[in-house]
Coordinates of C-alpha atoms in Angstrom, one line a residue:
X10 CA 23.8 99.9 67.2
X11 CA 23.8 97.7 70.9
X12 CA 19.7 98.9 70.7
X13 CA 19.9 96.8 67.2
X14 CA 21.9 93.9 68.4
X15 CA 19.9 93.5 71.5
X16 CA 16.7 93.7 69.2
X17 CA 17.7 91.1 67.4
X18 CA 19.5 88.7 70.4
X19 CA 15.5 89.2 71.7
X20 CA 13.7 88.1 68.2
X21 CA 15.8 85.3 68.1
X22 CA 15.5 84.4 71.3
X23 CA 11.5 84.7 71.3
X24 CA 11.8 82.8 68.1
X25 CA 13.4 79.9 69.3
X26 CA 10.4 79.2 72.2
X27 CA 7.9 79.6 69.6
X28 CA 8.3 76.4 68.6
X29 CA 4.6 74.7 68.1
X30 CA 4.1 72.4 71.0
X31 CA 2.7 69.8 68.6
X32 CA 6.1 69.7 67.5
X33 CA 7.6 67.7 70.6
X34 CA 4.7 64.9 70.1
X35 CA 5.8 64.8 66.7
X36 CA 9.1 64.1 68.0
X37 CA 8.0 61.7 70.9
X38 CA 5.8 59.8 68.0
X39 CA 9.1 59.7 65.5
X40 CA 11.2 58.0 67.9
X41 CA 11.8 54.9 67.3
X42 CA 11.5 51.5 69.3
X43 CA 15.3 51.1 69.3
X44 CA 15.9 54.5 70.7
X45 CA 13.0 54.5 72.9
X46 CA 15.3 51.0 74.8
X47 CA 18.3 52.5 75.0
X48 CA 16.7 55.2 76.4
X49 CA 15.1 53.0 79.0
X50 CA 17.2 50.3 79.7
X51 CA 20.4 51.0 81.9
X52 CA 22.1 48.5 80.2
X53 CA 21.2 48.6 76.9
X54 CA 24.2 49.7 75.3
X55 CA 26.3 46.6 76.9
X56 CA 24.5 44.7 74.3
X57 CA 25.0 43.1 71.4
X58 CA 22.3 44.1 68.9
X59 CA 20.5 40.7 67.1
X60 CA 19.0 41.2 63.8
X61 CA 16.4 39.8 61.5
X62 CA 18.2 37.1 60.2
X63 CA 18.9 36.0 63.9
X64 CA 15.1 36.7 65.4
X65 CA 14.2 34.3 62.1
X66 CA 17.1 31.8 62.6
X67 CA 16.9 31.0 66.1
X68 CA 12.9 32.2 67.4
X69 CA 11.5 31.4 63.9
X70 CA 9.5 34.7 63.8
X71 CA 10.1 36.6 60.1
X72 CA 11.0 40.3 60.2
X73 CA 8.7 41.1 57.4
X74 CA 5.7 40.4 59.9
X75 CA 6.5 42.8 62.3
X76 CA 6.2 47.0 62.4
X77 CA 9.5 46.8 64.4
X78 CA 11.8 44.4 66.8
X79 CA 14.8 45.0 69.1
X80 CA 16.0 41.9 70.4
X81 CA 19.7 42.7 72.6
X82 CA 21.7 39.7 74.1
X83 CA 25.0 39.9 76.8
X84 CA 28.0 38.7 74.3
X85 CA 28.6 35.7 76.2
X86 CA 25.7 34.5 76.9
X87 CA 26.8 33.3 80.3
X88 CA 24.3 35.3 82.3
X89 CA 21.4 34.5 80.2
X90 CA 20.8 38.7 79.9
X91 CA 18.4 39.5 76.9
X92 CA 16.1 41.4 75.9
X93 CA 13.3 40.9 72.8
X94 CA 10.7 43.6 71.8
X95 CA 8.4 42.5 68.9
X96 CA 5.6 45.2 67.6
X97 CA 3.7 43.0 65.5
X98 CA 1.6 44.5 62.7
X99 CA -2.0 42.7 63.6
X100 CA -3.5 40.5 65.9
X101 CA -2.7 37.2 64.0
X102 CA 1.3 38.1 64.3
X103 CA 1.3 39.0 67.9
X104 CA -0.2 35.6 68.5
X105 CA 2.2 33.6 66.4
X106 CA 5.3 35.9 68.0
X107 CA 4.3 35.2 71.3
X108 CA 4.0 31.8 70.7
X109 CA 7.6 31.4 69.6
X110 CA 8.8 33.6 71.7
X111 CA 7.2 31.3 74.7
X112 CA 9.0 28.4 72.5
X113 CA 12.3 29.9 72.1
X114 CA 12.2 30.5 76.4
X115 CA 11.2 27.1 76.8
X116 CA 14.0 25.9 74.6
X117 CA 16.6 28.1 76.2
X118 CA 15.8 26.8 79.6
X119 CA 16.1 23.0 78.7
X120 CA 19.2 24.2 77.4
X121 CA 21.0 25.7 80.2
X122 CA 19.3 23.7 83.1
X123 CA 22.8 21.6 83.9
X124 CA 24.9 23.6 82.1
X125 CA 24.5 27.0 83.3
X126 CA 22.8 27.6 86.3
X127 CA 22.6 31.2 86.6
X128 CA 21.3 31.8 83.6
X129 CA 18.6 29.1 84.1
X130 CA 17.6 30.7 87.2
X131 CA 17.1 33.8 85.2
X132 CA 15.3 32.3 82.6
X133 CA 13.1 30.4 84.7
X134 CA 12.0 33.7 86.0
X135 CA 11.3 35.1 82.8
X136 CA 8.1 35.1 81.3
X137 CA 6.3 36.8 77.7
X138 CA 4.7 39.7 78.3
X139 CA 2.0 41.2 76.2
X140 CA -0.3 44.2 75.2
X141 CA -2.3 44.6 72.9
X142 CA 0.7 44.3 69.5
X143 CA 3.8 44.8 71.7
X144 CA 5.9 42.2 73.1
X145 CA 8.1 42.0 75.6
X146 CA 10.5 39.1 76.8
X147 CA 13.3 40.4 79.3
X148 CA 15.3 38.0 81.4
X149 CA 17.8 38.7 83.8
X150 CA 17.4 42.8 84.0
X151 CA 19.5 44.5 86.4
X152 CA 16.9 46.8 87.6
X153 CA 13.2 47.0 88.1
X154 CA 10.7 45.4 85.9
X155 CA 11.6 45.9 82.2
X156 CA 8.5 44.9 80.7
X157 CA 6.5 46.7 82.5
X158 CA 9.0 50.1 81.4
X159 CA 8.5 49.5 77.9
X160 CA 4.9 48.9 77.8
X161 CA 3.9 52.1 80.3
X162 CA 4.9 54.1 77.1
X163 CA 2.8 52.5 74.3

């Protein structure tokens, strides 16, 4: 009988590392660009989570013309904090994304430049950066260089 159950405890074990390896890519390719932030961002889940009414709204780019978008803002938008990833689906929407995403910066440093100061000072330091379809404007990250984070692992 313990020659049984020890037969057994081993086959399942075994079976459980048999696991294809092209199983973790699968997993890796699955994940998805929201979970790929918080994964990467220290902060991330301090964040209030915008949506596609919002990223039309206020940067003027539609939802509809991108494969996927995570913009996250601080709550009270003292400290200027935010962070916007845009995949666009082709060429032509990366270009028009990046162009209102420069527009929206521009616009939200001629709006804090007397009123807040710290957050201008972030925002002045900001700047769109882009590769290939992927977007990434980040201002005021507590550590490193966000952009270049996010964009190592497209």
């Amino acid at each position: 009988m313990k020659k049984l159950l020890a037969l057994v405890l081993l086959a399942s074990m075994l079976w459980s590392h048999a696991a294809p390896p092209a199983l973790a890519e699968d997993e890796a390719e699955s994940e998805s660009l929201l979970d790929r932030v918080f994964r990467l961002i220290e902060d991330a889940g301090d964040l209030v989570q915008m949506d596609g009414d919002d990223l039309y709204d206020l940067i003027g780019i539609d939802p509809e013309e991108c494969e996927s978008f995570v913009w996250l803002a601080d709550n009270n938008a003292l400290s200027g904090r935010e962070l916007i990833v845009i995949i666009a689906l082709d060429e032509d929407g990366a270009d028009s994304a990046a162009d209102m995403l420069q527009r929206y910066l521009d616009a939200r440093l001629r709006e804090t430049r007397n009123y807040l100061p710290d957050a201008y000072e972030a925002l002045s330091q900001a700047q769109v950066i882009r590769l290939d379809l992927t977007l990434v404007l980040s201002v005021a990250a507590p550590a490193g260089d966000e952009a270049a984070l996010l964009l190592s692992e497209e």
